[in-house]
Each structure stands twice: as structure tokens, then as C-alpha cells.
mmCIF file of C-alpha atoms and ligand atoms in Angstrom:
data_model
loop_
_atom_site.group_PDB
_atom_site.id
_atom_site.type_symbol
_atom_site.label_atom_id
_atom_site.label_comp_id
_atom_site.label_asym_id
_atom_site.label_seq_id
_atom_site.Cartn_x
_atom_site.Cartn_y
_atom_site.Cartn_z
ATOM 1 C CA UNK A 94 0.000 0.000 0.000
ATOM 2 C CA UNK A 95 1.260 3.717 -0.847
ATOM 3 C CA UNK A 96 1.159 6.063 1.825
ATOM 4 C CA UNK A 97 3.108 8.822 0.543
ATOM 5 C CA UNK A 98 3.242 10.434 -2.822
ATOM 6 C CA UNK A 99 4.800 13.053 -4.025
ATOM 7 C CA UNK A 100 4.066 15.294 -7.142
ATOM 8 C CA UNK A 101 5.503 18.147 -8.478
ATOM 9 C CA UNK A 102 3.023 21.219 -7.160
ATOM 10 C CA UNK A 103 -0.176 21.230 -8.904
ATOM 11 C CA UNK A 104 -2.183 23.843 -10.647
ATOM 12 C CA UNK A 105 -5.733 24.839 -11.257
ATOM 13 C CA UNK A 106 -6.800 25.343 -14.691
ATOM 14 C CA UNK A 107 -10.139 26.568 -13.500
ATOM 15 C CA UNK A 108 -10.709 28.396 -10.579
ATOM 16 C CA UNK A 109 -13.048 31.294 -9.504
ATOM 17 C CA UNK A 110 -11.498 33.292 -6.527
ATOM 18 C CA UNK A 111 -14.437 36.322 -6.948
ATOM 19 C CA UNK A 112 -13.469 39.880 -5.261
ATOM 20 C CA UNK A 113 -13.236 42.013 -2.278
ATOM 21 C CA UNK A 114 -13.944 39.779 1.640
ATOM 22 C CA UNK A 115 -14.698 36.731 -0.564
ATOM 23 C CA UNK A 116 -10.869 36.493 -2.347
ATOM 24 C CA UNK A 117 -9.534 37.236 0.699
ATOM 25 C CA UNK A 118 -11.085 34.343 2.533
ATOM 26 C CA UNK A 119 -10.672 31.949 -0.446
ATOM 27 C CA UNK A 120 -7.517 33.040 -2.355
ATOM 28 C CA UNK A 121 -5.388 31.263 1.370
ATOM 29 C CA UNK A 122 -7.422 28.082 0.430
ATOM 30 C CA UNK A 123 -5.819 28.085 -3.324
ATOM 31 C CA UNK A 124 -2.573 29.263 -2.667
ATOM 32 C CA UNK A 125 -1.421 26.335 0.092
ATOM 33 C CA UNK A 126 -1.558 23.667 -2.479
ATOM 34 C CA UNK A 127 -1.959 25.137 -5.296
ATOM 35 C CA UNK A 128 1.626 27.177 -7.820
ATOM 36 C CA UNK A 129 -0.691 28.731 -10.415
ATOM 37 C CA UNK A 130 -4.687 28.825 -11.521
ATOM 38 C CA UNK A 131 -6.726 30.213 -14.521
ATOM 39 C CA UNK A 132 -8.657 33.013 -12.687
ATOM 40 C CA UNK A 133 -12.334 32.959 -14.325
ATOM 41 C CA UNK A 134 -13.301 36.690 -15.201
ATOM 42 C CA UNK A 135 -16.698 36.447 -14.342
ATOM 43 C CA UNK A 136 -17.344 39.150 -11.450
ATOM 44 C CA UNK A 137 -19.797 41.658 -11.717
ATOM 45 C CA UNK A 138 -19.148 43.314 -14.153
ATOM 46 C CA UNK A 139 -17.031 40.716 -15.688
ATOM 47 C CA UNK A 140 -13.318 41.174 -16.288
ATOM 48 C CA UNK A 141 -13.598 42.403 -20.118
ATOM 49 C CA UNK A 142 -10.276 44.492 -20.620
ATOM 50 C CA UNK A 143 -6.692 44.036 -20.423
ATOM 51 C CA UNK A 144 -6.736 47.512 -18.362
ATOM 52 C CA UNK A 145 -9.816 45.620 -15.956
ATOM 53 C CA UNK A 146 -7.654 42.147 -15.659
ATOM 54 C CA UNK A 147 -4.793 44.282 -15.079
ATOM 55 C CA UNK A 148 -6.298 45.508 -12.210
ATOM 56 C CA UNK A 149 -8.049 42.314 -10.852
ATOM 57 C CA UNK A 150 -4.458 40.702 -10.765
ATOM 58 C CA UNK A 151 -3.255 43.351 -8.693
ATOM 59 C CA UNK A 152 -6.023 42.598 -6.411
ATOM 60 C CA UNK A 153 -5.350 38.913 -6.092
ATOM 61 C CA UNK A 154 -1.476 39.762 -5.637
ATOM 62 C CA UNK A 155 -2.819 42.115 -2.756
ATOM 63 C CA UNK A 156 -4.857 39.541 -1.125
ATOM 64 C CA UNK A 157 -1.808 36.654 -0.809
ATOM 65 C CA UNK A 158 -0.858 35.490 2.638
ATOM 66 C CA UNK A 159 2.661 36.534 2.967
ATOM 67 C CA UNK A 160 5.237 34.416 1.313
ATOM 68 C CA UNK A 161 2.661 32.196 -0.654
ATOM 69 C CA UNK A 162 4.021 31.086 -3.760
ATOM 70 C CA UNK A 163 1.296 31.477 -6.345
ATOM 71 C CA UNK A 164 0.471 32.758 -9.608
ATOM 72 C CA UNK A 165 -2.734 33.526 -11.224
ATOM 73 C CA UNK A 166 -2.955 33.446 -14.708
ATOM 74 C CA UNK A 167 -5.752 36.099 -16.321
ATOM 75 C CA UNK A 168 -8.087 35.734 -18.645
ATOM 76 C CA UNK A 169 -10.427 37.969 -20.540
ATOM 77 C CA UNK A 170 -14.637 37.164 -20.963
ATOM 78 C CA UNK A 171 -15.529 37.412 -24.242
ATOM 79 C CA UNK A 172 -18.264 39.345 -25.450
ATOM 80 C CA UNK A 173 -19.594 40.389 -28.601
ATOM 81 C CA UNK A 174 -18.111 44.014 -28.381
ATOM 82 C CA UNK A 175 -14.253 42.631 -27.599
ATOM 83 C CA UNK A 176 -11.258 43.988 -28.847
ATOM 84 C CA UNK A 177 -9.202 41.878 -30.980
ATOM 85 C CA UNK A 178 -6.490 44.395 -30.325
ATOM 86 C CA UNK A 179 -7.498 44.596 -26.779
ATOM 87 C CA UNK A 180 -6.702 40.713 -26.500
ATOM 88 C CA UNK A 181 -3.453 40.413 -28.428
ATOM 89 C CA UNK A 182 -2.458 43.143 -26.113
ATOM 90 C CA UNK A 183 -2.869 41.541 -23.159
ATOM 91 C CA UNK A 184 -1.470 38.219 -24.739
ATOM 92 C CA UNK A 185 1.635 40.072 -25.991
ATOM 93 C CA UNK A 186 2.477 41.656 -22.746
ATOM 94 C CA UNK A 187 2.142 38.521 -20.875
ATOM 95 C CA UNK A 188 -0.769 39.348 -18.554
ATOM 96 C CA UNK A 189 -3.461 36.919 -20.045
ATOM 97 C CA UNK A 190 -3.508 33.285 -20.439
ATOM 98 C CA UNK A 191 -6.446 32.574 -21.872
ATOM 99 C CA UNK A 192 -10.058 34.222 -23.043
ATOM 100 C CA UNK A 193 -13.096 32.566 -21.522
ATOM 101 C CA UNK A 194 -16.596 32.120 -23.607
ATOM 102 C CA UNK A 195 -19.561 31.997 -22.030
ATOM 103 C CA UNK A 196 -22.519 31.605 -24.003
ATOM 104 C CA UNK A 197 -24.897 34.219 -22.708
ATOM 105 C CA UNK A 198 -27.004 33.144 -19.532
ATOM 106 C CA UNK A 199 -25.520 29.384 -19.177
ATOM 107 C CA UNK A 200 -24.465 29.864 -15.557
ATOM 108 C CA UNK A 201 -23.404 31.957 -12.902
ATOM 109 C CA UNK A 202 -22.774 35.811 -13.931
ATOM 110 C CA UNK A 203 -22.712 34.797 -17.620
ATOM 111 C CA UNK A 204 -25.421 37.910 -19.017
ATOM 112 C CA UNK A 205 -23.135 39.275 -20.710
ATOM 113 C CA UNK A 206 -21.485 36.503 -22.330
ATOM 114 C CA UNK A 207 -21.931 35.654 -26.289
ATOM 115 C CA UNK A 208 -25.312 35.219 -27.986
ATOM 116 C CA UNK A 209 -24.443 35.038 -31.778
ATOM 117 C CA UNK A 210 -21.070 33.764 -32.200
ATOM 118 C CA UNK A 211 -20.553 35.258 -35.528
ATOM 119 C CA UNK A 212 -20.077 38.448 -33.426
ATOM 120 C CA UNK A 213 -17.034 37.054 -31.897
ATOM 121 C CA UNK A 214 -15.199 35.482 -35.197
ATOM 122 C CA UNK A 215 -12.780 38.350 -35.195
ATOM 123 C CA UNK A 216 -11.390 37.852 -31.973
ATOM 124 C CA UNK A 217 -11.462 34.060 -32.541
ATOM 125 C CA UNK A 218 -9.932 34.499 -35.582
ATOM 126 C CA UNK A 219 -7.024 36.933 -33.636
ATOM 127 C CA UNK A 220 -6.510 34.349 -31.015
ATOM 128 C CA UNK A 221 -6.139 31.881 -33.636
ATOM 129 C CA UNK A 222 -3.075 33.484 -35.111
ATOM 130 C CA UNK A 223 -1.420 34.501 -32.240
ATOM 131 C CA UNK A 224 -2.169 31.028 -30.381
ATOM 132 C CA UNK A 225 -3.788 32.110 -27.286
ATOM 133 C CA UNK A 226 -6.123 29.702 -26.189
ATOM 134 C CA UNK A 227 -9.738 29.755 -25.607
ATOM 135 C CA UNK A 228 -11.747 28.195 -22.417
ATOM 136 C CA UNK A 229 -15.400 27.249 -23.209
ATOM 137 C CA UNK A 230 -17.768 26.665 -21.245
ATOM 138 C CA UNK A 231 -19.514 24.430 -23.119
ATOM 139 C CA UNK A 232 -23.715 24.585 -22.715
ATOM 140 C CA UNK A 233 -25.859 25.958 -24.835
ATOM 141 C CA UNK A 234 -28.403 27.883 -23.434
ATOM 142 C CA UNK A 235 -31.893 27.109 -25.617
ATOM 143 C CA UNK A 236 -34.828 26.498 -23.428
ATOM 144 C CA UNK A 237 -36.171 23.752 -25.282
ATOM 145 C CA UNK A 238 -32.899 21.841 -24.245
ATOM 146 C CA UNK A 239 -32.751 19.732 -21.305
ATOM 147 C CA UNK A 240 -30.668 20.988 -18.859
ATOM 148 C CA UNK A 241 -28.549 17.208 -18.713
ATOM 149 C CA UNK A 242 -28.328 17.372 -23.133
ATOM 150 C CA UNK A 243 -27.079 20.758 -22.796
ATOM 151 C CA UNK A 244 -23.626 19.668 -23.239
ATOM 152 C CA UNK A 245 -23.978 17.093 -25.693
ATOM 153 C CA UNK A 246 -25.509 19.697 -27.735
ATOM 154 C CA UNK A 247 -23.202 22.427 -27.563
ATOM 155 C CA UNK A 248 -20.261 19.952 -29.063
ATOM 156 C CA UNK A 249 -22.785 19.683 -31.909
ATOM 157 C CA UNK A 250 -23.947 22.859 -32.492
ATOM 158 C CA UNK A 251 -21.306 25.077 -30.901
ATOM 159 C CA UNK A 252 -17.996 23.727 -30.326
ATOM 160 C CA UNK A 253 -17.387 21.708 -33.537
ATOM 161 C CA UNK A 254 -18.542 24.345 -36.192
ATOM 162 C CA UNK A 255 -16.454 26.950 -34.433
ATOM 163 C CA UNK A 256 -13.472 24.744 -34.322
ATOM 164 C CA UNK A 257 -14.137 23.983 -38.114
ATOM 165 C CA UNK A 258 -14.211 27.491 -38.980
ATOM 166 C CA UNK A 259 -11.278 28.467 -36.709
ATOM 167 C CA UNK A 260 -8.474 26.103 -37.651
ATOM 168 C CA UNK A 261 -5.451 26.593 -35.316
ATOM 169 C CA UNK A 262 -7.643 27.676 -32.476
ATOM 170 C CA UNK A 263 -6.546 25.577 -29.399
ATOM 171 C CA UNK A 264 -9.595 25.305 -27.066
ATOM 172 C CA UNK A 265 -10.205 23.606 -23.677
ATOM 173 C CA UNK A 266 -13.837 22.493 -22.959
ATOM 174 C CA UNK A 267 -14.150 23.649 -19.636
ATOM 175 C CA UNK A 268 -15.411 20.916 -16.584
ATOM 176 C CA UNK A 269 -16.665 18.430 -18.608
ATOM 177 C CA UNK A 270 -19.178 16.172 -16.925
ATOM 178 C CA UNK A 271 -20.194 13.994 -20.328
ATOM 179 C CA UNK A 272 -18.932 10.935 -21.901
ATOM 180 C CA UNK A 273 -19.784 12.460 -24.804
ATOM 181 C CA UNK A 274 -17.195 14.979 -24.131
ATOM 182 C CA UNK A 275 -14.687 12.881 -23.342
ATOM 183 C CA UNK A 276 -15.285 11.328 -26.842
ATOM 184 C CA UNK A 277 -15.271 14.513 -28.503
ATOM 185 C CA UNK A 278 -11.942 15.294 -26.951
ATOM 186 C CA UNK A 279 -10.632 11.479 -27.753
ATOM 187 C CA UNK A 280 -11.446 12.093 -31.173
ATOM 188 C CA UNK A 281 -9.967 15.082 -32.087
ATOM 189 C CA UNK A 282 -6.501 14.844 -31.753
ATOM 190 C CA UNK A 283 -5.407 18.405 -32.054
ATOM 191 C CA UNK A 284 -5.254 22.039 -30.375
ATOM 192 C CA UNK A 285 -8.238 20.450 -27.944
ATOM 193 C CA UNK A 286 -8.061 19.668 -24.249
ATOM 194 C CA UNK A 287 -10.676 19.320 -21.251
ATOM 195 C CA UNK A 288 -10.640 20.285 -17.677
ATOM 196 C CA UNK A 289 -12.357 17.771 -15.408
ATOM 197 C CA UNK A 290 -13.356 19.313 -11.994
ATOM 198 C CA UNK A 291 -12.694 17.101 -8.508
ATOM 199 C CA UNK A 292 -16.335 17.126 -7.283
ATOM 200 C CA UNK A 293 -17.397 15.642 -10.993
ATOM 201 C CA UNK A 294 -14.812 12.936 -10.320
ATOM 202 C CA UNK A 295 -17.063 12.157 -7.442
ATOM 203 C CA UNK A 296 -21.065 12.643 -7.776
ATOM 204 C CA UNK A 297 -23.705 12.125 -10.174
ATOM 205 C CA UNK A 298 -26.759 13.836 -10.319
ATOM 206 C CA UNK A 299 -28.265 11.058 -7.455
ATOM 207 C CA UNK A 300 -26.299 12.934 -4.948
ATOM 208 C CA UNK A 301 -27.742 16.363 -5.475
ATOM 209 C CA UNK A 302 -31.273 14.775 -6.313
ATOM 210 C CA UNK A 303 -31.518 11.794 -4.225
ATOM 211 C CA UNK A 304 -33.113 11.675 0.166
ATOM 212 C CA UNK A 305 -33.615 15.436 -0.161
ATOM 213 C CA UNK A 306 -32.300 18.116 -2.215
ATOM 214 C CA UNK A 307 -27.974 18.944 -1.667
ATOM 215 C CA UNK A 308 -27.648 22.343 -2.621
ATOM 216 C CA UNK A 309 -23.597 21.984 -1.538
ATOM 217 C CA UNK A 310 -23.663 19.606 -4.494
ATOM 218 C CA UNK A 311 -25.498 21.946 -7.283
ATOM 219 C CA UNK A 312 -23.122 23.410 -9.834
ATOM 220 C CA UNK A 313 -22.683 24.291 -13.885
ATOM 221 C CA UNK A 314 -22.945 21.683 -15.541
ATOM 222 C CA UNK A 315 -24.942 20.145 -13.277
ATOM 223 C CA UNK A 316 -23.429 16.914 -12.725
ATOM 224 C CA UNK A 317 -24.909 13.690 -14.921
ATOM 225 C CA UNK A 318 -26.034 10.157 -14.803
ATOM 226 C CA UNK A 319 -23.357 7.530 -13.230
ATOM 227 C CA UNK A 320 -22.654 6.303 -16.913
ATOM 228 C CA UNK A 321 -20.905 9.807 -17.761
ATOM 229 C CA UNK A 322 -18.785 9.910 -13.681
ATOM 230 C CA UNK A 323 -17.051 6.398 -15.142
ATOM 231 C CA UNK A 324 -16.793 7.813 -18.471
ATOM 232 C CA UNK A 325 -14.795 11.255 -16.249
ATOM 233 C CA UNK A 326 -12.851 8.810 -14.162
ATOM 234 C CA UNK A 327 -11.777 6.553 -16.974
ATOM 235 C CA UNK A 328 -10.095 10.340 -18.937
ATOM 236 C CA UNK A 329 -8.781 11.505 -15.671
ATOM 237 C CA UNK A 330 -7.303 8.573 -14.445
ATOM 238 C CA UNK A 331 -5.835 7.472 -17.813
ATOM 239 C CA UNK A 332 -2.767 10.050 -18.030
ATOM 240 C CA UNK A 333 -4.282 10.969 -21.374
ATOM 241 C CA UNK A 334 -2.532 14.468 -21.759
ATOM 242 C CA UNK A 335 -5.667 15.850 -23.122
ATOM 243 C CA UNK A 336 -7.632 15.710 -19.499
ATOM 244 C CA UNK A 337 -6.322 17.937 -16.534
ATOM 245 C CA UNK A 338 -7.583 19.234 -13.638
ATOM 246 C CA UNK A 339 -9.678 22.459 -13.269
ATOM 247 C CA UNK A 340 -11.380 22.232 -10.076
ATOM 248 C CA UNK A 341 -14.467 25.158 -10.679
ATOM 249 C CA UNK A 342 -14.135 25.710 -7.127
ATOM 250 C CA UNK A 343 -17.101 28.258 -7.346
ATOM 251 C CA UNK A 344 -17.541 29.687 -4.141
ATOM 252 C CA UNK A 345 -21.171 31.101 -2.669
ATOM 253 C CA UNK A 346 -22.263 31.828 0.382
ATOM 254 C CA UNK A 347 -24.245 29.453 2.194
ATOM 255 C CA UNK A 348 -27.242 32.292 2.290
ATOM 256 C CA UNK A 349 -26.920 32.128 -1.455
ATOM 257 C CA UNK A 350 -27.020 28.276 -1.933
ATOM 258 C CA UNK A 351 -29.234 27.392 0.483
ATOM 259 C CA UNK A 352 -32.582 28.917 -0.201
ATOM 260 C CA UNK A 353 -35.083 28.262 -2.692
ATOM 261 C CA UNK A 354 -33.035 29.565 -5.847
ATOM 262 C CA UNK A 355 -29.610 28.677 -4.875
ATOM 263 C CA UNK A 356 -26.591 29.500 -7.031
ATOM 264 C CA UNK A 357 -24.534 26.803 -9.023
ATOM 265 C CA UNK A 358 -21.212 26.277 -8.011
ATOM 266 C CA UNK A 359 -19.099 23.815 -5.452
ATOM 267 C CA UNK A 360 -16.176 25.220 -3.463
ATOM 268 C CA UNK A 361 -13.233 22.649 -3.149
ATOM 269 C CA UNK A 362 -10.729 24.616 -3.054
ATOM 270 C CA UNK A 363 -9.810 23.262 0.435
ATOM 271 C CA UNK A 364 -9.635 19.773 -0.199
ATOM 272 C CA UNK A 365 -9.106 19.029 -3.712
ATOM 273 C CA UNK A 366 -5.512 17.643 -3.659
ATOM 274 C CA UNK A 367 -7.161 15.188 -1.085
ATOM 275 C CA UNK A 368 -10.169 13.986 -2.884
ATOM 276 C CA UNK A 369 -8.263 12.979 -5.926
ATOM 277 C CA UNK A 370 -5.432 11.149 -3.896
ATOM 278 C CA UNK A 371 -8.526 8.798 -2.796
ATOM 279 C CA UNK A 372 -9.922 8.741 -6.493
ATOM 280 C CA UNK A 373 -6.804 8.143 -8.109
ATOM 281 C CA UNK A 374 -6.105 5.509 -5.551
ATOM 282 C CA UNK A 375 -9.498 3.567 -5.828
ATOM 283 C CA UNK A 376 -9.074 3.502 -9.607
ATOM 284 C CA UNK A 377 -5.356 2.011 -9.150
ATOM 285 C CA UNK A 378 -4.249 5.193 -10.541
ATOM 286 C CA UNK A 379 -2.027 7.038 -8.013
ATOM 287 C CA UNK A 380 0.489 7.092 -10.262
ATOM 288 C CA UNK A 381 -1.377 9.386 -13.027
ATOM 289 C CA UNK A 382 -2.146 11.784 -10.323
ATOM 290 C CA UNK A 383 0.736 14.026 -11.280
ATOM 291 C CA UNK A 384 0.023 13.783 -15.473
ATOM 292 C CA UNK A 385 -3.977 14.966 -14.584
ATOM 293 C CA UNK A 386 -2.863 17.723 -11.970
ATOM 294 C CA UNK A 387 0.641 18.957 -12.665
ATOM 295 C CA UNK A 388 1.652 18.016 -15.923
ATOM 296 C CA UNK A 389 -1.084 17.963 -18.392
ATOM 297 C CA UNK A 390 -2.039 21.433 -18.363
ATOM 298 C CA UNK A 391 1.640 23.095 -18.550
ATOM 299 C CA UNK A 392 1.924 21.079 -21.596
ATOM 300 C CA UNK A 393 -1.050 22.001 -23.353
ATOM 301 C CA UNK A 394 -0.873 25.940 -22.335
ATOM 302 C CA UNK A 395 2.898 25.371 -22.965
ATOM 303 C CA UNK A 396 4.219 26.632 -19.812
ATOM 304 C CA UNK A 397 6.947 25.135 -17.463
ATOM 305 C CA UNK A 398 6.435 22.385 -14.871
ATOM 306 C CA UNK A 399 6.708 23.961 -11.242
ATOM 307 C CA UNK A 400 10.030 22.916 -9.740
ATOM 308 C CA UNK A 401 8.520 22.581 -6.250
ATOM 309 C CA UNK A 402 6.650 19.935 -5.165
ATOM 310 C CA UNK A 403 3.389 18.755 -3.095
ATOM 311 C CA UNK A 404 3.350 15.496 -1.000
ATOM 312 C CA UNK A 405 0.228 13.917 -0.016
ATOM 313 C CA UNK A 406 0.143 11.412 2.827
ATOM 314 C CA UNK A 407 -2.481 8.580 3.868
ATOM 315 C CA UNK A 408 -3.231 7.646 7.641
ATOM 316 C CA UNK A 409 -5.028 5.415 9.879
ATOM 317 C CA UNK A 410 -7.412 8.011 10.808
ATOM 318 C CA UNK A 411 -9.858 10.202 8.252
ATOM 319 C CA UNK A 412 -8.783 13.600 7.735
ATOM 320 C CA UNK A 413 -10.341 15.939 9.447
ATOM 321 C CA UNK A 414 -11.153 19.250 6.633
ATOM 322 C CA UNK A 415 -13.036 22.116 7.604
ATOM 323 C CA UNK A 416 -17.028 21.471 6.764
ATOM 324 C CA UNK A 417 -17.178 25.388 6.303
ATOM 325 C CA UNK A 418 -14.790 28.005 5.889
ATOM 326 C CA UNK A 419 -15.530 31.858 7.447
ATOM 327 C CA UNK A 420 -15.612 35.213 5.079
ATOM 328 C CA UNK A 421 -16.777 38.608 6.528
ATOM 329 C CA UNK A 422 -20.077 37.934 5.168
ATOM 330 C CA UNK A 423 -20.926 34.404 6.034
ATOM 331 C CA UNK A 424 -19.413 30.857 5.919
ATOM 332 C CA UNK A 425 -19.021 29.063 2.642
ATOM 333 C CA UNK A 426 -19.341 25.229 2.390
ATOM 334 C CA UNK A 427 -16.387 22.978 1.682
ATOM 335 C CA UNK A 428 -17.206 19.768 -1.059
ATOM 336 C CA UNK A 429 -17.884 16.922 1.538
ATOM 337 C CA UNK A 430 -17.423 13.737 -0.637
ATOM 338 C CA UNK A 431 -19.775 11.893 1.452
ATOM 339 C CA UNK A 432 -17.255 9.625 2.483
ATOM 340 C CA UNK A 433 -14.206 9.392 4.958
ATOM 341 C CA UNK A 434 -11.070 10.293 3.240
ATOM 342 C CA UNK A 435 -7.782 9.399 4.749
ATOM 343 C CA UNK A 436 -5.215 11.471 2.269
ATOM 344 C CA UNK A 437 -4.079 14.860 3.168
ATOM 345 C CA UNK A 438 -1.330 17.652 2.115
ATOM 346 C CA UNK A 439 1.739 16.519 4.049
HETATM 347 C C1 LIG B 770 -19.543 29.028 -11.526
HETATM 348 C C2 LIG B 770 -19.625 30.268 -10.663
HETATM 349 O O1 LIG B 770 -20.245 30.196 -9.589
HETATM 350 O O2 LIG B 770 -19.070 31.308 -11.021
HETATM 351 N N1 LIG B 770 -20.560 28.105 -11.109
HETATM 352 C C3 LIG B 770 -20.566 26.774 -11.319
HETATM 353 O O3 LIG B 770 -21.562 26.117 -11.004
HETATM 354 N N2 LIG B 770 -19.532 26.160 -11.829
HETATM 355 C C4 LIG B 770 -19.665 29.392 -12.960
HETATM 356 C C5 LIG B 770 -19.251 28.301 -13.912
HETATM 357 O O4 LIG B 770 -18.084 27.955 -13.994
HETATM 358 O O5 LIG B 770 -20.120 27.759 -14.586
HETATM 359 ZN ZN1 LIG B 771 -16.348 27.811 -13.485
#
């Protein structure tokens, strides 16, 4: 039995640290395990601008506990009135790593995201050339769509005809939570990878459904039938360098999650690095852990490895993680996996 591993530090290729009393509580929860994350731009009003994620780095940068050693890595939200110039700016100078598409009104502060995607071919086209990739998060947003096809769809009717017109254009499907996804990805060898959140590793849609409604387990895409978890496990766990980790931790307060139209979004920022030690190990996969969480997503954003490294450790005794953590402004809920885990950050 393995009861040490250790990986070179891992990063988060999805992540959603907000603003103000919220990025200060949650930014500490990141940063501990955490060398680098893609910081989603979608505060109100959303991070548009090179000048705006200029200025929303600072503020993350401001918020680190002294001597943490992380790095966020901006991104734009596209809309239909961006810049091309405004983005290769930002790329040039080094302050962006990505643009993020969010077709308008499929989640969480998304309003003002992109409704006819012909609006947005310029910038696509931009990116293209200069190779800067695009996130996507990948639901369309009709209402005659079920809210569980709404992925499947958008590979149909979204993702593939943009990729088609857009050759060069290196995209990541954002938290996939579909084996149809995973095929898509599989099958498409080129300038296409997927982030697969922890908490997507772990439920289905029983667990939010199932005894009584789990708000704590709600989030965008809402997570799908068992069929499409094994179908996620099987990518993650493979050391396929096309799947890495992007967590969505997607922090709310508990006021906002836990009323009769909660928000969409799971925080697991605090015990990620844990959770996928036990998923990695129950799949016989321990030793992909590294390839899904610290080496797959340099290599497709073609950045460096981090030179330091993270060791997680398994004992007797479950690990005790915090069920909440405290902002100014109320407690937010930590991912509880329903089940004892006995890994934790050495
Ligand atoms: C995210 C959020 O709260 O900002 N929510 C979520 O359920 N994942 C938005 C998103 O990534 O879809
Ligand atoms: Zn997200």
C-alpha cells in the first residue's frame, strides 16, 4: 500500500477566486496547495479588458498570505463588443492566459457573455493566429434543451462548427461532466483539451437529487447520470494528456445556496488535492495523479512544470477538513465527498 506520494506542485486550470472579503477568505485556500490557476473573469461586471484584468491581478497579488508562492494566470470574458487588439495586447504583454466564452445566460454571472457567435469570429480568428487559447464553457443555453443534453448539444452545435471554422484555435472544454465529451476530446486529436473538476470525479446527479435536495452539491454543468462519472474517471485517471484538472471551485455563500433559488457552483478549493489522492487511488491510478494535476495542463498551455513539489500522505485516521470556511459575510461550504477520506497535504 502507498502512503506517501509526491508530485511536483499542482495547478488549477479553472478556478473562480471572486473579489473584495470573498478572495480574501478563499484566495489562502488556493494558494497552500496550489503554484498557479486560470482566474475565471466572471465578477460583476465581468473582467472584459486588459486595463480591468490588469487591475483584478493586482487585487489577487494584494490579497496573498505573505510568502505564498502562487500565480494567477488572467483571462479575458468574451463578449460580442471585444477587442481583438485589446486581446493580443494583453497576450503580448504577458498578462493573459487565456479568453473565456460563455454563451450568454448558461451559468453563474454569464449575461453578458456571447449570444451570436458570428459576433465574436474576429477575436477568434485573432486568437487563432497569435495562439492564445480559448476556455469554453460548453452549454448551450436554448430552453427547449434539457438541462442534462445541454452539453452534448453544444459539441454539436457550438464547439465543432467553431473549431471547423477556426483552424489553429486551441480550445479547452471547460469541466466536462459527459462521456460524450470525453469522446469529442478522444477524437480530435489536435489544439483540444478538457478540464475535469474534482467534485465531478465524485457525484452524479443522485447525490444532489436523491433523500432530499444537496444544494452543496449543485453546480454548472450540473453533474450527470453515473454512466458519464465512469466515463470522467476513466479520462482523468488514464494520463491521457488531453484531461487535466480544473477544479471550478465556485464559491457562494451558504445564504446564497441554500434557499429556494440557490446558485450553481461547489467550493473545493480546500480539499481538492485530497479527494483525488482517494480517487486516483481507488481507480489504481495514483500514479497518473501528477500527469492529470501537474503536468497535463503546462503542456497544453505550454508553460513550465513547477520545480517545487506537493506530498500527499495517507493515515489510519480520516482527515479531518473544515465542513465550512468563514468570510466577513458568512461561511461558505467545503465539497464533503460523502465519504471518509484518509489522504491529506503533508
Ligand atoms: C460558476 C460560478 O459560480 O461562477 N458556477 C458553477 O456552477 N460552476 C460558474 C461556472 O463555472 O459555470
Ligand atoms: Zn467555473
Amino acid at each position: 500500500m502507498t502512503n506517501s506520494l509526491t508530485i511536483a506542485r499542482p495547478d488549477d486550470w479553472h478556478l473562480h477566486l471572486r473579489d473584495g472579503a470573498m478572495l480574501g477568505a478563499v484566495l489562502p485556500e488556493t494558494a497552500r496547495d496550489f503554484a498557479r490557476a486560470i482566474i475565471m473573469p466572471n465578477l460583476v461586471p465581468p473582467v472584459i479588458t486588459g486595463v480591468q484584468a490588469a487591475a483584478y491581478r493586482d487585487r489577487i497579488l494584494a490579497a496573498l498570505p505573505e510568502g505564498a508562492d502562487f500565480t494567477p494566470l488572467m483571462t479575458l470574458y468574451l463578449t460580442e463588443d471585444t477587442d481583438p487588439a485589446d486581446v493580443a495586447a494583453a497576450h503580448a504583454s504577458g498578462l493573459i492566459t487565456s479568453v473565456k466564452l460563455y454563451p450568454a445566460g448558461a451559468t453563474t454571472n454569464s449575461a453578458s457573455g456571447v449570444s451570436n457567435f458570428d459576433n465574436v469570429r474576429g477575436v477568434l480568428e485573432k486568437m487563432a493566429e497569435i495562439g492564445l487559447p480559448l476556455c469554453m464553457h460548453g452549454e448551450v443555453t436554448d430552453h427547449d434543451i434539457d438541462i442534462f443534453d445541454r452539453e452534448a448539444v453544444f459539441i454539436d452545435r457550438v464547439l465543432d462548427p467553431i473549431r471547423r471554422a477556426t483552424p489553429g484555435l486551441r480550445v479547452v472544454m471547460e469541466h466536462i461532466t459527459t462521456a460524450n465529451g470525453v469522446e469529442y476530446v478522444k477524437s480530435n486529436p489536435t489544439d483540444l483539451g478538457a478540464t475535469i473538476t474534482t467534485h465531478h470525479l465524485i457525484i452524479n446527479r443522485n447525490h444532489i437529487l436523491v433523500g432530499g435536495i444537496k444544494p452543496h452539491y449543485y453546480c454548472l454543468p450540473v453533474a450527470k447520470r453515473e454512466e458519464h462519472r465512469l466515463a470522467l474517471r476513466a479520462a482523468a485517471t488514464s494520463g491521457d494528456a488531453r484531461f487535466f484538472l480544473g477544479t471550478d471551485s465556485a464559491p457562494h455563500l451558504d445564504g446564497a445556496k441554500e434557499q429556494a433559488c440557490g446558485c450553481a457552483g461547489c467550493f473545493t478549493a480546500t480539499n481538492t488535492m485530497p479527494l483525488l489522492a482517494h480517487v486516483f487511488e481507488e481507480d489504481g491510478a495514483l500514479d497518473k495523479l501528477e500527469s492529470f494535476a501537474s503536468l497535463n495542463g503546462p503542456a497544453f498551455y505550454g508553460l513550465p512544470v513547477n520545480d517545487t513539489k506537493l506530498t500527499l500522505r495517507k493515515s489510519a485516521t480520516a482527515t479531518e477538513f473544515p465542513a465550512k470556511i468563514d468570510t466577513p459575510d458568512g461561511p461558505v461550504t467545503v465539497f464533503d465527498p460523502g465519504y471518509p477520506i484518509y489522504w491529506s497535504v503533508a
